C-alpha cells in the first residue's frame, strides 16, 4: 500500500431508531470534519461508521411493529445511509452488525477469548436496562431499580450466562491508563473512568438466552453474544480481522481515534481495551468523548415535532449551514444547546454577516475597481502585515485545535481571520483610495482581500462541503480547494494576479428570525399604537416636545442588505434594509461621505413611520439618522448613527 501516513477514525455504530435527531448527526458530522481535515493534511484516511443492529431492544420494537427484526433494521439503515449522504459524510466503509463479515469475525473472537480462558460459564442474577443494553449490580442501582445512566426501570434477569473475566485485567488497565495520559480525552472523562475501575472491576456477563436477535455463541447456540461485545468488535471486524484477508487490519489497526458521545465512553475505554488486551492486540490511540447537543424541549421541538429532524433542517437551511452550526455550537468537552433560534442566529452572524459579506464585498469592489480582475499588489503598509499575521495565526491555531480534536475552537480561530478581514476593509477604506487615486494602495488592499478569500476557502474544506468550492470558483480559481492541501493556507500569495473573478449571489442569505415570534411582536406594537389616542399637546416653550410627541416617531434598527448609487446623483444612495422580517427601500443623501460597499452589513437607525417620498424618481420608505459635521473644505461630512453592540434588526429605538 501507499507509504502515506495513515489515520483510522471511527464513529460509534448507531442503534436503528426512527428518531434519529440532529444530536445523533453531531457525532458523524464531527468525525467527517476530522476525516476531511486529515485527508487535507495528506493522510491516508480510513473513516468507518455503521449500524448496531442486534439486541433485545430492537427485537421488541420489531415485534411491536409486526415485522421481522431484519426487515425492521433494513428499513432504518437505508434511512441512515440517506441521511449521511445528505450531510455529505465521506465515510470509507459502513459496517452493519448483521453482515456476514461481522458475524463470522465476532464468533471467532468469542471463540478465541473462550479458548484463552477469558470466558467462562456461570449464572447471572442481576439487573438489566433494556434501552441502554447494560447490566447493573445491586450496588450500582442503589435500591431504586432504575438505570443509573438513563433513569428508566431496570429488569431483574436470572439466567445461565457466559462471563468475560474483566477482573483479571484491572491492574493492567490501570497501568496502561497511567502510562498513556492521552488515551482517554478530555481529561475529566479519564478521571471518571479511573475512579470507576479503582472501585473494583467485576466480570462482565456476555451472553443472553431469553431472546435470540443476536450473534450465536459458536460452541453453545442457545446463547447470543451481548450486544456491546458484538458492537465494539465492529472496529476490527470491518478491517477483516480473523478473515482470510487481514491486509486492511494490518494496515489500519490500531485506530487513531474512536469518536464517541460522553455516555458511551465507559464501554469504549474499559470493556473495549480489555477485550483487545485479552486478544493480545494493540489498543486504539485515543478515545474522545464529546458532549451532547441538548435539545430545546420547548414549543419548537415538541409541538412542530419535525424541526430537529436533520433532513428537514438541511432542506430549510442547507447542508453547510447545518454542518457549521453543529461543529461550532458544541464546545470542546461540554454540551451545546440547540434551538432553531440559536441556529438562525449563527447563520446570520457567522455565515451571512461575517463570511458571506466579506466575500461579497471583496468581489463587488474587485468588479468596480478592476473589472473583476485580481490586481498585482503595490504599496505595502503596516495594516497589511497585520492581516497577513492574523491569517498565519488562524491557520496555525486551527491546525493545533484540530490536532486536539477541538473542532469548535478551530472554527473560532478561522473566524478571527474573517473578522480581521472585514475590519481591514473598514480601516483601509478602498472606496476612499479609489476616490483619491491611490492606485498603489488600492491594488494591495484588493489583492490582500482576494488572497484572504483563497486562504479561507482552503481552511473551510474540512467543515463545509460546497462553500469552499463556491468561494474558489468566484475567485476565478480552477481545480478544487480540497485538492490544494491544508498547507496551501500557510503560504501567503498563492493567488495569482490576473485571475478573473466571478461574483455570485451572497453565499448565505440572511434568515428571518422565527417569523411567528416577530409577527406577534409586531402585532402587539400595532395594537398599542391604535389604542393610544392622539395626545393633547399643551403649548410649551419653542422646540420643546413632550414624551407623547416623541413617541409618535417610530425609530428602529435596520440592517443594510444592499447599497448602490442612484443613477446620475452624486449624493443619493439607494439602500435595501432589513427591519426584522420586513424589507424596505430607502434613499439617503449620504453618497458623498459613504461608498455603497462600506454600508453593507451596518446596523443603522431609521425613522420608519415617515410618509413615503420620491427622490430623483426613487421611492424612499423611511429616513436614516445621521449627524453632520464640518468636512474638508466647504463640504459637510456625515456620520451615520449605529449601535455599539450586536442587536437584531427591527429592534425599537426609544
Ligand atoms: N450503538 C451504540 C454505540 C455502539 S459503538 C460500538 C450507541 N448508539 S446510539 O445510536 O445511541 O448513539 C450513537 C451516537 O450518537 C453516540 O455517540 C451518542 O453519544 C450520539 N448522540 C446521541 N444523541 C446525541 C446528542 N443529543 N448530542 C450529541 N451526540 C448524541 O450508543
XYZ file of C-alpha atoms and ligand atoms in Angstrom, residues 12-15 21 23-24 26-27 52 228 231-232 234-235 260-264 268 290-293 330, ligand 1:
57
model
C -19.954 4.717 17.124
C -22.258 2.456 15.152
C -25.826 3.684 15.558
C -28.782 1.846 17.022
C -32.309 13.609 15.524
C -27.917 15.334 18.083
C -27.161 11.951 16.518
C -23.384 15.541 15.533
C -21.014 12.594 16.160
C -25.532 -1.612 15.676
C -21.907 -4.406 23.349
C -20.877 -3.882 18.598
C -17.429 -2.887 19.899
C -17.001 -3.670 14.612
C -13.883 -1.519 14.728
C -17.943 8.760 20.843
C -20.578 10.579 22.876
C -19.807 11.008 26.557
C -22.395 8.419 27.718
C -20.590 5.573 25.956
C -15.031 2.257 24.838
C -17.655 14.625 23.150
C -20.528 16.479 24.803
C -24.158 16.458 23.738
C -26.311 18.794 21.753
C -20.707 22.120 20.853
N -24.950 1.650 19.407
C -24.292 2.407 20.408
C -22.832 2.604 20.062
C -22.034 1.355 19.846
S -20.422 1.705 19.365
C -19.613 0.277 19.405
C -24.966 3.766 20.586
N -25.743 4.166 19.569
S -26.648 5.498 19.576
O -27.363 5.486 18.342
O -27.420 5.544 20.761
O -25.688 6.715 19.646
C -24.760 6.981 18.614
C -24.005 8.268 18.884
O -24.891 9.396 18.858
C -23.328 8.317 20.261
O -22.005 8.787 20.144
C -24.158 9.310 21.027
O -23.439 9.968 22.023
C -24.557 10.247 19.915
N -25.674 11.106 20.307
C -26.976 10.750 20.519
N -27.662 11.858 20.923
C -26.825 12.935 20.973
C -26.957 14.289 21.247
N -28.110 14.817 21.610
N -25.849 15.076 21.125
C -24.644 14.587 20.704
N -24.492 13.310 20.453
C -25.546 12.438 20.616
O -24.748 4.405 21.591
